[in-house]
mmCIF file of C-alpha atoms (C1' of nucleotides) in Angstrom:
data_model
loop_
_atom_site.group_PDB
_atom_site.id
_atom_site.type_symbol
_atom_site.label_atom_id
_atom_site.label_comp_id
_atom_site.label_asym_id
_atom_site.label_seq_id
_atom_site.Cartn_x
_atom_site.Cartn_y
_atom_site.Cartn_z
ATOM 1 C CA UNK W 1 -169.799 26.270 -140.190
ATOM 2 C CA UNK W 2 -166.696 25.209 -142.021
ATOM 3 C CA UNK W 3 -166.265 23.688 -145.487
ATOM 4 C CA UNK W 4 -165.460 20.222 -146.640
ATOM 5 C CA UNK W 5 -161.835 21.003 -147.456
ATOM 6 C CA UNK W 6 -161.348 22.173 -143.890
ATOM 7 C CA UNK W 7 -162.900 19.038 -142.471
ATOM 8 C CA UNK W 8 -160.651 16.902 -144.630
ATOM 9 C CA UNK W 9 -157.625 18.774 -143.402
ATOM 10 C CA UNK W 10 -158.776 18.367 -139.823
ATOM 11 C CA UNK W 11 -159.076 14.608 -140.293
ATOM 12 C CA UNK W 12 -155.522 14.593 -141.644
ATOM 13 C CA UNK W 13 -154.283 16.342 -138.547
ATOM 14 C CA UNK W 14 -156.193 13.948 -136.307
ATOM 15 C CA UNK W 15 -154.505 11.063 -138.016
ATOM 16 C CA UNK W 16 -151.064 12.638 -137.833
ATOM 17 C CA UNK W 17 -151.592 13.312 -134.148
ATOM 18 C CA UNK W 18 -150.954 9.618 -133.563
ATOM 19 C CA UNK W 19 -147.245 10.315 -133.918
ATOM 20 C CA UNK W 20 -147.371 12.729 -130.988
ATOM 21 C CA UNK W 21 -149.235 10.205 -128.876
ATOM 22 C CA UNK W 22 -146.699 7.502 -129.671
ATOM 23 C CA UNK W 23 -143.812 9.777 -128.810
ATOM 24 C CA UNK W 24 -145.365 10.530 -125.446
ATOM 25 C CA UNK W 25 -146.027 6.831 -124.946
ATOM 26 C CA UNK W 26 -142.353 6.033 -125.367
ATOM 27 C CA UNK W 27 -141.327 7.827 -122.209
ATOM 28 C CA UNK W 28 -143.687 5.826 -120.016
ATOM 29 C CA UNK W 29 -142.141 3.191 -117.748
ATOM 30 C CA UNK W 30 -142.520 -0.361 -119.009
ATOM 31 C CA UNK W 31 -144.997 -1.361 -116.297
ATOM 32 C CA UNK W 32 -147.177 1.701 -116.719
ATOM 33 C CA UNK W 33 -148.621 1.854 -120.224
ATOM 34 C CA UNK W 34 -150.880 4.682 -121.285
ATOM 35 C CA UNK W 35 -154.078 3.022 -120.075
ATOM 36 C CA UNK W 36 -152.654 2.789 -116.579
ATOM 37 C CA UNK W 37 -151.354 6.322 -116.713
ATOM 38 C CA UNK W 38 -154.811 7.568 -117.692
ATOM 39 C CA UNK W 39 -156.389 5.846 -114.697
ATOM 40 C CA UNK W 40 -153.860 7.333 -112.286
ATOM 41 C CA UNK W 41 -154.223 10.778 -113.794
ATOM 42 C CA UNK W 42 -158.001 10.817 -113.521
ATOM 43 C CA UNK W 43 -157.938 9.601 -109.923
ATOM 44 C CA UNK W 44 -155.342 12.223 -109.085
ATOM 45 C CA UNK W 45 -157.436 14.928 -110.617
ATOM 46 C CA UNK W 46 -160.977 14.000 -109.603
ATOM 47 C CA UNK W 47 -160.362 11.925 -106.467
ATOM 48 C CA UNK W 48 -161.879 8.563 -105.481
ATOM 49 C CA UNK W 49 -164.642 7.310 -107.726
ATOM 50 C CA UNK W 50 -166.664 4.322 -108.872
ATOM 51 C CA UNK W 51 -165.664 2.207 -111.850
ATOM 52 C CA UNK W 52 -168.638 3.614 -113.711
ATOM 53 C CA UNK W 53 -167.470 7.206 -113.324
ATOM 54 C CA UNK W 54 -163.980 6.246 -114.389
ATOM 55 C CA UNK W 55 -165.504 4.554 -117.421
ATOM 56 C CA UNK W 56 -167.325 7.753 -118.335
ATOM 57 C CA UNK W 57 -164.214 9.855 -117.962
ATOM 58 C CA UNK W 58 -162.119 7.460 -120.003
ATOM 59 C CA UNK W 59 -164.887 7.242 -122.614
ATOM 60 C CA UNK W 60 -164.313 3.544 -123.182
ATOM 61 C CA UNK W 61 -166.276 0.384 -122.503
ATOM 62 C CA UNK W 62 -166.507 -0.793 -118.867
ATOM 63 C CA UNK W 63 -164.582 -3.904 -119.756
ATOM 64 C CA UNK W 64 -161.631 -1.760 -120.759
ATOM 65 C CA UNK W 65 -161.736 0.181 -117.532
ATOM 66 C CA UNK W 66 -161.837 -3.066 -115.631
ATOM 67 C CA UNK W 67 -158.716 -4.278 -117.390
ATOM 68 C CA UNK W 68 -156.745 -1.094 -116.837
ATOM 69 C CA UNK W 69 -157.803 -0.867 -113.219
ATOM 70 C CA UNK W 70 -156.833 -4.480 -112.584
ATOM 71 C CA UNK W 71 -153.382 -3.815 -114.032
ATOM 72 C CA UNK W 72 -152.876 -0.757 -111.844
ATOM 73 C CA UNK W 73 -154.216 -2.531 -108.754
ATOM 74 C CA UNK W 74 -151.792 -5.427 -109.236
ATOM 75 C CA UNK W 75 -148.970 -2.943 -108.888
ATOM 76 C CA UNK W 76 -150.387 -1.524 -105.681
ATOM 77 C CA UNK W 77 -151.008 1.934 -107.122
ATOM 78 C CA UNK W 78 -154.725 1.911 -106.396
ATOM 79 C CA UNK W 79 -157.065 0.089 -104.028
ATOM 80 C CA UNK W 80 -160.608 -1.053 -104.758
ATOM 81 C CA UNK W 81 -163.117 -1.237 -101.917
ATOM 82 C CA UNK W 82 -166.764 -2.281 -102.133
ATOM 83 C CA UNK W 83 -169.184 0.610 -101.794
ATOM 84 C CA UNK W 84 -171.141 -0.040 -98.565
ATOM 85 C CA UNK W 85 -174.155 1.733 -100.059
ATOM 86 C CA UNK W 86 -174.306 -0.552 -103.112
ATOM 87 C CA UNK W 87 -172.229 -3.668 -102.898
ATOM 88 C CA UNK W 88 -172.224 -4.193 -106.647
ATOM 89 C CA UNK W 89 -170.050 -1.097 -106.953
ATOM 90 C CA UNK W 90 -166.427 -0.661 -106.153
ATOM 91 C CA UNK W 91 -164.731 2.559 -105.169
ATOM 92 C CA UNK W 92 -161.302 3.115 -106.633
ATOM 93 C CA UNK W 93 -158.713 5.268 -104.863
ATOM 94 C CA UNK W 94 -155.024 6.088 -105.243
ATOM 95 C CA UNK W 95 -152.609 4.620 -102.721
ATOM 96 C CA UNK W 96 -149.526 6.462 -101.495
ATOM 97 C CA UNK W 97 -147.450 4.463 -103.998
ATOM 98 C CA UNK W 98 -149.930 5.469 -106.678
ATOM 99 C CA UNK W 99 -149.425 9.111 -105.890
ATOM 100 C CA UNK W 100 -145.691 8.681 -106.152
ATOM 101 C CA UNK W 101 -146.032 6.942 -109.463
ATOM 102 C CA UNK W 102 -148.347 9.669 -110.707
ATOM 103 C CA UNK W 103 -145.915 12.338 -109.625
ATOM 104 C CA UNK W 104 -143.109 10.593 -111.482
ATOM 105 C CA UNK W 105 -145.230 10.282 -114.625
ATOM 106 C CA UNK W 106 -146.198 13.896 -114.494
ATOM 107 C CA UNK W 107 -142.600 14.972 -114.104
ATOM 108 C CA UNK W 108 -141.539 12.982 -117.151
ATOM 109 C CA UNK W 109 -144.339 14.049 -119.428
ATOM 110 C CA UNK W 110 -144.286 17.705 -118.523
ATOM 111 C CA UNK W 111 -140.565 17.732 -119.094
ATOM 112 C CA UNK W 112 -140.970 16.252 -122.552
ATOM 113 C CA UNK W 113 -143.672 18.770 -123.389
ATOM 114 C CA UNK W 114 -141.541 21.603 -122.066
ATOM 115 C CA UNK W 115 -138.758 20.547 -124.426
ATOM 116 C CA UNK W 116 -140.917 20.055 -127.463
ATOM 117 C CA UNK W 117 -143.141 23.098 -126.959
ATOM 118 C CA UNK W 118 -140.205 25.208 -125.974
ATOM 119 C CA UNK W 119 -141.085 27.900 -128.524
ATOM 120 C CA UNK W 120 -144.827 27.962 -127.842
ATOM 121 C CA UNK W 121 -146.252 30.879 -125.918
ATOM 122 C CA UNK W 122 -148.379 30.402 -122.867
ATOM 123 C CA UNK W 123 -151.339 31.703 -124.812
ATOM 124 C CA UNK W 124 -150.839 29.265 -127.686
ATOM 125 C CA UNK W 125 -150.797 26.319 -125.317
ATOM 126 C CA UNK W 126 -153.919 27.659 -123.621
ATOM 127 C CA UNK W 127 -155.621 27.981 -126.982
ATOM 128 C CA UNK W 128 -154.841 24.404 -127.929
ATOM 129 C CA UNK W 129 -156.208 23.226 -124.579
ATOM 130 C CA UNK W 130 -159.389 25.233 -125.116
ATOM 131 C CA UNK W 131 -159.974 23.932 -128.611
ATOM 132 C CA UNK W 132 -159.297 20.307 -127.732
ATOM 133 C CA UNK W 133 -161.578 20.557 -124.717
ATOM 134 C CA UNK W 134 -164.309 21.976 -126.882
ATOM 135 C CA UNK W 135 -163.700 19.318 -129.533
ATOM 136 C CA UNK W 136 -164.245 16.574 -127.048
ATOM 137 C CA UNK W 137 -167.352 18.298 -125.729
ATOM 138 C CA UNK W 138 -168.745 18.508 -129.255
ATOM 139 C CA UNK W 139 -168.383 14.762 -129.611
ATOM 140 C CA UNK W 140 -169.456 13.864 -126.095
ATOM 141 C CA UNK W 141 -172.729 15.699 -126.376
ATOM 142 C CA UNK W 142 -174.000 13.236 -128.928
ATOM 143 C CA UNK W 143 -172.494 10.125 -127.432
ATOM 144 C CA UNK W 144 -175.609 8.532 -125.903
ATOM 145 C CA UNK W 145 -177.230 8.332 -129.357
ATOM 146 C CA UNK W 146 -175.212 5.648 -131.085
ATOM 147 C CA UNK W 147 -175.206 5.734 -134.863
ATOM 148 C CA UNK W 148 -177.318 2.757 -135.727
ATOM 149 C CA UNK W 149 -176.769 1.051 -139.054
ATOM 150 C CA UNK W 150 -179.605 1.632 -141.525
ATOM 151 C CA UNK W 151 -182.714 -0.490 -140.760
ATOM 152 C CA UNK W 152 -181.745 -4.136 -140.980
ATOM 153 C CA UNK W 153 -182.153 -5.409 -144.531
ATOM 154 C CA UNK W 154 -184.302 -8.506 -144.701
ATOM 155 C CA UNK W 155 -187.423 -9.551 -142.827
ATOM 156 C CA UNK W 156 -185.720 -10.693 -139.636
ATOM 157 C CA UNK W 157 -186.747 -8.783 -136.568
ATOM 158 C CA UNK W 158 -183.682 -7.971 -134.520
ATOM 159 C CA UNK W 159 -184.442 -6.872 -130.978
ATOM 160 C CA UNK W 160 -183.295 -3.257 -130.682
ATOM 161 C CA UNK W 161 -180.827 -2.840 -127.848
ATOM 162 C CA UNK W 162 -181.670 -0.165 -125.308
ATOM 163 C CA UNK W 163 -180.151 3.060 -126.662
ATOM 164 C CA UNK W 164 -179.262 4.132 -123.130
ATOM 165 C CA UNK W 165 -176.823 1.279 -122.755
ATOM 166 C CA UNK W 166 -173.379 2.492 -121.837
ATOM 167 C CA UNK W 167 -171.537 0.523 -124.494
ATOM 168 C CA UNK W 168 -171.229 2.672 -127.577
ATOM 169 C CA UNK W 169 -172.654 0.835 -130.509
ATOM 170 C CA UNK W 170 -170.737 0.499 -133.607
ATOM 171 C CA UNK W 171 -171.820 1.041 -137.166
ATOM 172 C CA UNK W 172 -169.466 -0.736 -139.476
ATOM 173 C CA UNK W 173 -171.516 -1.938 -142.368
ATOM 174 C CA UNK E 1 -143.154 29.022 -122.325
ATOM 175 C CA UNK E 2 -146.043 27.558 -120.427
ATOM 176 C CA UNK E 3 -146.240 26.191 -116.887
ATOM 177 C CA UNK E 4 -146.449 22.685 -115.539
ATOM 178 C CA UNK E 5 -150.169 22.907 -114.756
ATOM 179 C CA UNK E 6 -150.812 23.779 -118.391
ATOM 180 C CA UNK E 7 -148.756 20.864 -119.635
ATOM 181 C CA UNK E 8 -150.628 18.520 -117.345
ATOM 182 C CA UNK E 9 -153.919 19.780 -118.678
ATOM 183 C CA UNK E 10 -152.682 19.385 -122.223
ATOM 184 C CA UNK E 11 -151.767 15.765 -121.548
ATOM 185 C CA UNK E 12 -155.261 15.220 -120.190
ATOM 186 C CA UNK E 13 -156.762 16.562 -123.381
ATOM 187 C CA UNK E 14 -154.460 14.399 -125.485
ATOM 188 C CA UNK E 15 -155.664 11.377 -123.613
ATOM 189 C CA UNK E 16 -159.315 12.343 -123.881
ATOM 190 C CA UNK E 17 -158.877 12.898 -127.594
ATOM 191 C CA UNK E 18 -158.865 9.119 -127.961
ATOM 192 C CA UNK E 19 -162.633 9.213 -127.623
ATOM 193 C CA UNK E 20 -162.912 11.432 -130.686
ATOM 194 C CA UNK E 21 -160.636 9.142 -132.660
ATOM 195 C CA UNK E 22 -162.679 6.096 -131.699
ATOM 196 C CA UNK E 23 -165.917 7.805 -132.658
ATOM 197 C CA UNK E 24 -164.496 8.613 -136.075
ATOM 198 C CA UNK E 25 -163.227 5.064 -136.375
ATOM 199 C CA UNK E 26 -166.715 3.677 -135.878
ATOM 200 C CA UNK E 27 -168.022 5.099 -139.108
ATOM 201 C CA UNK E 28 -165.373 3.400 -141.211
ATOM 202 C CA UNK E 29 -166.466 0.440 -143.324
ATOM 203 C CA UNK E 30 -165.498 -2.950 -141.891
ATOM 204 C CA UNK E 31 -162.881 -3.646 -144.556
ATOM 205 C CA UNK E 32 -161.252 -0.244 -144.335
ATOM 206 C CA UNK E 33 -159.840 0.328 -140.855
ATOM 207 C CA UNK E 34 -158.092 3.551 -139.982
ATOM 208 C CA UNK E 35 -154.671 2.386 -141.131
ATOM 209 C CA UNK E 36 -156.038 1.734 -144.592
ATOM 210 C CA UNK E 37 -157.914 4.999 -144.628
ATOM 211 C CA UNK E 38 -154.720 6.867 -143.764
ATOM 212 C CA UNK E 39 -152.883 5.272 -146.685
ATOM 213 C CA UNK E 40 -155.640 6.184 -149.129
ATOM 214 C CA UNK E 41 -155.850 9.720 -147.797
ATOM 215 C CA UNK E 42 -152.136 10.369 -148.120
ATOM 216 C CA UNK E 43 -152.005 8.980 -151.645
ATOM 217 C CA UNK E 44 -154.996 11.084 -152.589
ATOM 218 C CA UNK E 45 -153.392 14.165 -151.210
ATOM 219 C CA UNK E 46 -149.760 13.806 -152.242
ATOM 220 C CA UNK E 47 -150.011 11.504 -155.251
ATOM 221 C CA UNK E 48 -147.968 8.399 -156.080
ATOM 222 C CA UNK E 49 -145.010 7.750 -153.834
ATOM 223 C CA UNK E 50 -142.513 5.198 -152.559
ATOM 224 C CA UNK E 51 -143.147 3.108 -149.473
ATOM 225 C CA UNK E 52 -140.437 5.097 -147.721
ATOM 226 C CA UNK E 53 -142.198 8.413 -148.248
ATOM 227 C CA UNK E 54 -145.475 6.940 -147.100
ATOM 228 C CA UNK E 55 -143.667 5.691 -144.013
ATOM 229 C CA UNK E 56 -142.413 9.184 -143.280
ATOM 230 C CA UNK E 57 -145.837 10.716 -143.709
ATOM 231 C CA UNK E 58 -147.486 8.106 -141.522
ATOM 232 C CA UNK E 59 -144.705 8.496 -138.940
ATOM 233 C CA UNK E 60 -144.643 4.782 -138.193
ATOM 234 C CA UNK E 61 -142.165 1.969 -138.748
ATOM 235 C CA UNK E 62 -141.767 0.670 -142.322
ATOM 236 C CA UNK E 63 -143.158 -2.664 -141.262
ATOM 237 C CA UNK E 64 -146.405 -0.995 -140.314
ATOM 238 C CA UNK E 65 -146.636 0.776 -143.641
ATOM 239 C CA UNK E 66 -146.009 -2.512 -145.385
ATOM 240 C CA UNK E 67 -148.877 -4.139 -143.546
ATOM 241 C CA UNK E 68 -151.349 -1.366 -144.223
ATOM 242 C CA UNK E 69 -150.363 -1.157 -147.843
ATOM 243 C CA UNK E 70 -150.725 -4.905 -148.280
ATOM 244 C CA UNK E 71 -154.226 -4.751 -146.830
ATOM 245 C CA UNK E 72 -155.241 -1.948 -149.145
ATOM 246 C CA UNK E 73 -153.641 -3.636 -152.160
ATOM 247 C CA UNK E 74 -155.540 -6.873 -151.494
ATOM 248 C CA UNK E 75 -158.747 -4.924 -151.927
ATOM 249 C CA UNK E 76 -157.591 -3.433 -155.220
ATOM 250 C CA UNK E 77 -157.548 0.126 -153.968
ATOM 251 C CA UNK E 78 -153.891 0.678 -154.730
ATOM 252 C CA UNK E 79 -151.281 -0.826 -157.035
ATOM 253 C CA UNK E 80 -147.585 -1.312 -156.309
ATOM 254 C CA UNK E 81 -145.104 -1.225 -159.155
ATOM 255 C CA UNK E 82 -141.338 -1.618 -158.954
ATOM 256 C CA UNK E 83 -139.433 1.599 -159.464
ATOM 257 C CA UNK E 84 -137.426 1.130 -162.693
ATOM 258 C CA UNK E 85 -134.717 3.434 -161.335
ATOM 259 C CA UNK E 86 -134.163 1.353 -158.192
ATOM 260 C CA UNK E 87 -135.704 -2.063 -158.223
ATOM 261 C CA UNK E 88 -135.608 -2.402 -154.465
ATOM 262 C CA UNK E 89 -138.259 0.320 -154.255
ATOM 263 C CA UNK E 90 -141.915 0.133 -155.056
ATOM 264 C CA UNK E 91 -144.145 2.960 -156.138
ATOM 265 C CA UNK E 92 -147.602 3.006 -154.667
ATOM 266 C CA UNK E 93 -150.539 4.574 -156.497
ATOM 267 C CA UNK E 94 -154.303 4.776 -156.117
ATOM 268 C CA UNK E 95 -156.432 2.795 -158.516
ATOM 269 C CA UNK E 96 -159.800 4.027 -159.795
ATOM 270 C CA UNK E 97 -161.489 1.841 -157.172
ATOM 271 C CA UNK E 98 -159.207 3.386 -154.574
ATOM 272 C CA UNK E 99 -160.334 6.856 -155.553
ATOM 273 C CA UNK E 100 -163.928 5.813 -155.218
ATOM 274 C CA UNK E 101 -163.288 4.331 -151.814
ATOM 275 C CA UNK E 102 -161.465 7.471 -150.754
ATOM 276 C CA UNK E 103 -164.316 9.635 -151.948
ATOM 277 C CA UNK E 104 -166.778 7.533 -149.974
ATOM 278 C CA UNK E 105 -164.635 7.758 -146.855
ATOM 279 C CA UNK E 106 -164.267 11.468 -147.190
ATOM 280 C CA UNK E 107 -168.014 11.900 -147.598
ATOM 281 C CA UNK E 108 -168.704 9.920 -144.424
ATOM 282 C CA UNK E 109 -166.133 11.568 -142.253
ATOM 283 C CA UNK E 110 -166.787 15.108 -143.360
ATOM 284 C CA UNK E 111 -170.465 14.549 -142.759
ATOM 285 C CA UNK E 112 -169.820 13.348 -139.225
ATOM 286 C CA UNK E 113 -167.571 16.327 -138.563
ATOM 287 C CA UNK E 114 -170.135 18.686 -140.028
ATOM 288 C CA UNK E 115 -172.712 17.317 -137.588
ATOM 289 C CA UNK E 116 -170.507 17.371 -134.549
ATOM 290 C CA UNK E 117 -168.821 20.694 -135.244
ATOM 291 C CA UNK E 118 -172.063 22.228 -136.333
ATOM 292 C CA UNK E 119 -171.650 25.175 -133.949
ATOM 293 C CA UNK E 120 -167.964 25.817 -134.652
ATOM 294 C CA UNK E 121 -167.042 28.808 -136.737
ATOM 295 C CA UNK E 122 -164.869 28.533 -139.781
ATOM 296 C CA UNK E 123 -162.163 30.418 -137.927
ATOM 297 C CA UNK E 124 -162.240 28.103 -134.934
ATOM 298 C CA UNK E 125 -161.787 25.056 -137.130
ATOM 299 C CA UNK E 126 -158.937 26.806 -138.913
ATOM 300 C CA UNK E 127 -157.317 27.590 -135.596
ATOM 301 C CA UNK E 128 -157.493 23.991 -134.438
ATOM 302 C CA UNK E 129 -155.933 22.871 -137.718
ATOM 303 C CA UNK E 130 -153.139 25.409 -137.320
ATOM 304 C CA UNK E 131 -152.364 24.425 -133.759
ATOM 305 C CA UNK E 132 -152.417 20.704 -134.429
ATOM 306 C CA UNK E 133 -150.190 21.162 -137.452
ATOM 307 C CA UNK E 134 -147.760 23.132 -135.375
ATOM 308 C CA UNK E 135 -147.918 20.572 -132.578
ATOM 309 C CA UNK E 136 -146.920 17.821 -134.912
ATOM 310 C CA UNK E 137 -144.123 19.941 -136.330
ATOM 311 C CA UNK E 138 -142.812 20.583 -132.826
ATOM 312 C CA UNK E 139 -142.562 16.852 -132.261
ATOM 313 C CA UNK E 140 -141.314 15.964 -135.727
ATOM 314 C CA UNK E 141 -138.385 18.323 -135.539
ATOM 315 C CA UNK E 142 -136.718 16.244 -132.868
ATOM 316 C CA UNK E 143 -137.670 12.851 -134.214
ATOM 317 C CA UNK E 144 -134.332 11.772 -135.710
ATOM 318 C CA UNK E 145 -132.696 12.056 -132.260
ATOM 319 C CA UNK E 146 -134.154 9.137 -130.370
ATOM 320 C CA UNK E 147 -134.136 9.413 -126.591
ATOM 321 C CA UNK E 148 -131.466 6.932 -125.630
ATOM 322 C CA UNK E 149 -131.665 5.295 -122.243
ATOM 323 C CA UNK E 150 -128.897 6.422 -119.861
ATOM 324 C CA UNK E 151 -125.461 4.907 -120.643
ATOM 325 C CA UNK E 152 -125.680 1.137 -120.302
ATOM 326 C CA UNK E 153 -124.940 0.083 -116.727
ATOM 327 C CA UNK E 154 -122.213 -2.567 -116.530
ATOM 328 C CA UNK E 155 -119.008 -3.078 -118.473
ATOM 329 C CA UNK E 156 -120.578 -4.629 -121.564
ATOM 330 C CA UNK E 157 -119.973 -2.701 -124.734
ATOM 331 C CA UNK E 158 -123.199 -2.523 -126.693
ATOM 332 C CA UNK E 159 -122.737 -1.444 -130.277
ATOM 333 C CA UNK E 160 -124.530 1.891 -130.700
ATOM 334 C CA UNK E 161 -127.103 1.685 -133.448
ATOM 335 C CA UNK E 162 -126.805 4.278 -136.154
ATOM 336 C CA UNK E 163 -128.895 7.239 -134.991
ATOM 337 C CA UNK E 164 -130.030 7.877 -138.540
ATOM 338 C CA UNK E 165 -131.892 4.585 -138.669
ATOM 339 C CA UNK E 166 -135.508 5.057 -139.580
ATOM 340 C CA UNK E 167 -136.934 3.015 -136.713
ATOM 341 C CA UNK E 168 -137.552 5.313 -133.770
ATOM 342 C CA UNK E 169 -135.866 3.949 -130.696
ATOM 343 C CA UNK E 170 -137.725 3.505 -127.558
ATOM 344 C CA UNK E 171 -136.784 4.442 -124.025
ATOM 345 C CA UNK E 172 -138.846 2.451 -121.599
ATOM 346 C CA UNK E 173 -136.714 1.758 -118.585
ATOM 347 C "C1'" DT K 1 -185.429 -7.742 -114.172
ATOM 348 C "C1'" DA K 2 -181.927 -4.322 -114.251
ATOM 349 C "C1'" DT K 3 -177.323 -2.810 -113.038
ATOM 350 C "C1'" DT K 4 -172.231 -3.126 -111.760
ATOM 351 C "C1'" DG K 5 -168.256 -5.266 -112.809
ATOM 352 C "C1'" DT K 6 -165.279 -9.154 -114.509
ATOM 353 C "C1'" DT K 7 -163.498 -12.346 -117.861
ATOM 354 C "C1'" DA K 8 -162.808 -14.606 -122.433
ATOM 355 C "C1'" DT K 9 -162.187 -13.700 -127.112
ATOM 356 C "C1'" DA K 10 -161.107 -11.275 -131.204
ATOM 357 C "C1'" DC K 11 -159.433 -7.369 -133.954
ATOM 358 C "C1'" DT K 12 -156.442 -3.298 -134.925
ATOM 359 C "C1'" DC K 13 -152.231 -0.744 -134.498
ATOM 360 C "C1'" DT K 14 -147.600 -0.721 -133.408
ATOM 361 C "C1'" DA K 15 -142.536 -2.002 -132.889
ATOM 362 C "C1'" DT K 16 -138.602 -5.315 -133.059
ATOM 363 C "C1'" DA K 17 -136.068 -8.678 -135.311
ATOM 364 C "C1'" DA K 18 -134.956 -11.736 -138.964
ATOM 365 C "C1'" DC K 19 -135.004 -12.076 -143.741
ATOM 366 C "C1'" DT K 20 -134.950 -11.229 -149.168
ATOM 367 C "C1'" DA K 21 -133.643 -8.711 -152.973
ATOM 368 C "C1'" DT K 22 -131.177 -5.112 -154.875
ATOM 369 C "C1'" DA K 23 -127.610 -1.441 -154.870
ATOM 370 C "C1'" DT T 1 -121.881 -3.491 -146.799
ATOM 371 C "C1'" DA T 2 -125.968 -0.741 -146.944
ATOM 372 C "C1'" DT T 3 -130.767 0.116 -148.173
ATOM 373 C "C1'" DA T 4 -135.957 -0.918 -149.452
ATOM 374 C "C1'" DG T 5 -139.293 -3.576 -148.215
ATOM 375 C "C1'" DT T 6 -141.682 -7.996 -146.232
ATOM 376 C "C1'" DT T 7 -142.980 -11.198 -142.735
ATOM 377 C "C1'" DA T 8 -143.257 -13.327 -138.064
ATOM 378 C "C1'" DT T 9 -144.016 -12.358 -133.522
ATOM 379 C "C1'" DA T 10 -145.362 -9.964 -129.458
ATOM 380 C "C1'" DG T 11 -147.546 -6.196 -126.675
ATOM 381 C "C1'" DA T 12 -151.089 -2.609 -125.998
ATOM 382 C "C1'" DG T 13 -155.863 -0.725 -126.550
ATOM 383 C "C1'" DT T 14 -160.395 -1.591 -127.583
ATOM 384 C "C1'" DA T 15 -165.212 -3.759 -128.180
ATOM 385 C "C1'" DT T 16 -168.559 -7.637 -127.832
ATOM 386 C "C1'" DA T 17 -170.571 -11.246 -125.439
ATOM 387 C "C1'" DA T 18 -171.256 -14.240 -121.633
ATOM 388 C "C1'" DC T 19 -171.236 -14.262 -116.896
ATOM 389 C "C1'" DA T 20 -171.536 -13.338 -111.456
ATOM 390 C "C1'" DA T 21 -173.170 -10.742 -107.822
ATOM 391 C "C1'" DT T 22 -176.245 -7.522 -106.118
ATOM 392 C "C1'" DA T 23 -180.305 -4.351 -106.281
#
DNA sequence: TATTGTTATACTCTATAACTATA
DNA sequence: TATAGTTATAGAGTATAACAATA
């Protein structure tokens, strides 16, 4: 267990991390923004999958996945085919052009990282990977239990949405 | 120096980190989105400052800082006063209400982190802070040298913008 | 009825460019 | 002329809600 000062510092670093993300975003080609790149990367790493699995891996709402996938499909980088076993589902897979695009992306981003992390040791990079992986796991574990706002003030009975719904609820008060 | 596979994995973790950011964003009050929270946090930590310093710390364009600051000022959480030494500049400072708001934010976010990182040791949290701080430094160091696109094709002479300009250039091709 | 996706809409963050005021 | 900051505009990511098709 860490202390409050440490947590505050961690939040600061999370916020500052945006600058790194933006820098990486700048080297992406104009027709392949980060959402598209994420889709290609996950398909390259885990192989063909349903929209629902992609949604889980991206950790966003299905509607967002749908948008990104549509963008990537328009460019011919992926193909969507109905799942014969359940025709509501669609299976997403990389095309040959998609693999090329992915390869090009990977070349660019790894080169940028190689420049910037030039003075990092192999072990330091590995450590950062480990900690970030664990961080995400620590947040993922609790994801299905959305933080509900405190019991609705007032006498109105609002129907409680099913807590197993895949759309993360949202607690702004 | 690390290898390409490691860099690819690191990129994956950077992308997945978005989920953590979004989860933290969900606990913010409706009138204090993350941009506002970042402004309050930096003022709380470093004290009164000019817009330009805030812009540096946020690592965004001045126009973005201006927007966030205006939002926060509308709510009375900060005050902007002209710098008597240079009346083009404005000094930004937290108001008493701003400090309260900041305290409330900090309480919420540190509580969420305390829950999620419940099984992390003090040393692990410290290590993540160190590595993320270093990561940002590795990217910051190169920031003033924007990645220019390859020499303009064609005979047209484009005036080269001053490389010391504060707006980071952008290389999409 | 429940589930898988899609689409329309709205909000936030960001950058670029044009502009104002001051130096 | 150069610098500090503001505003208008546009593009990207995201979530919510309404919807279509299928189970």
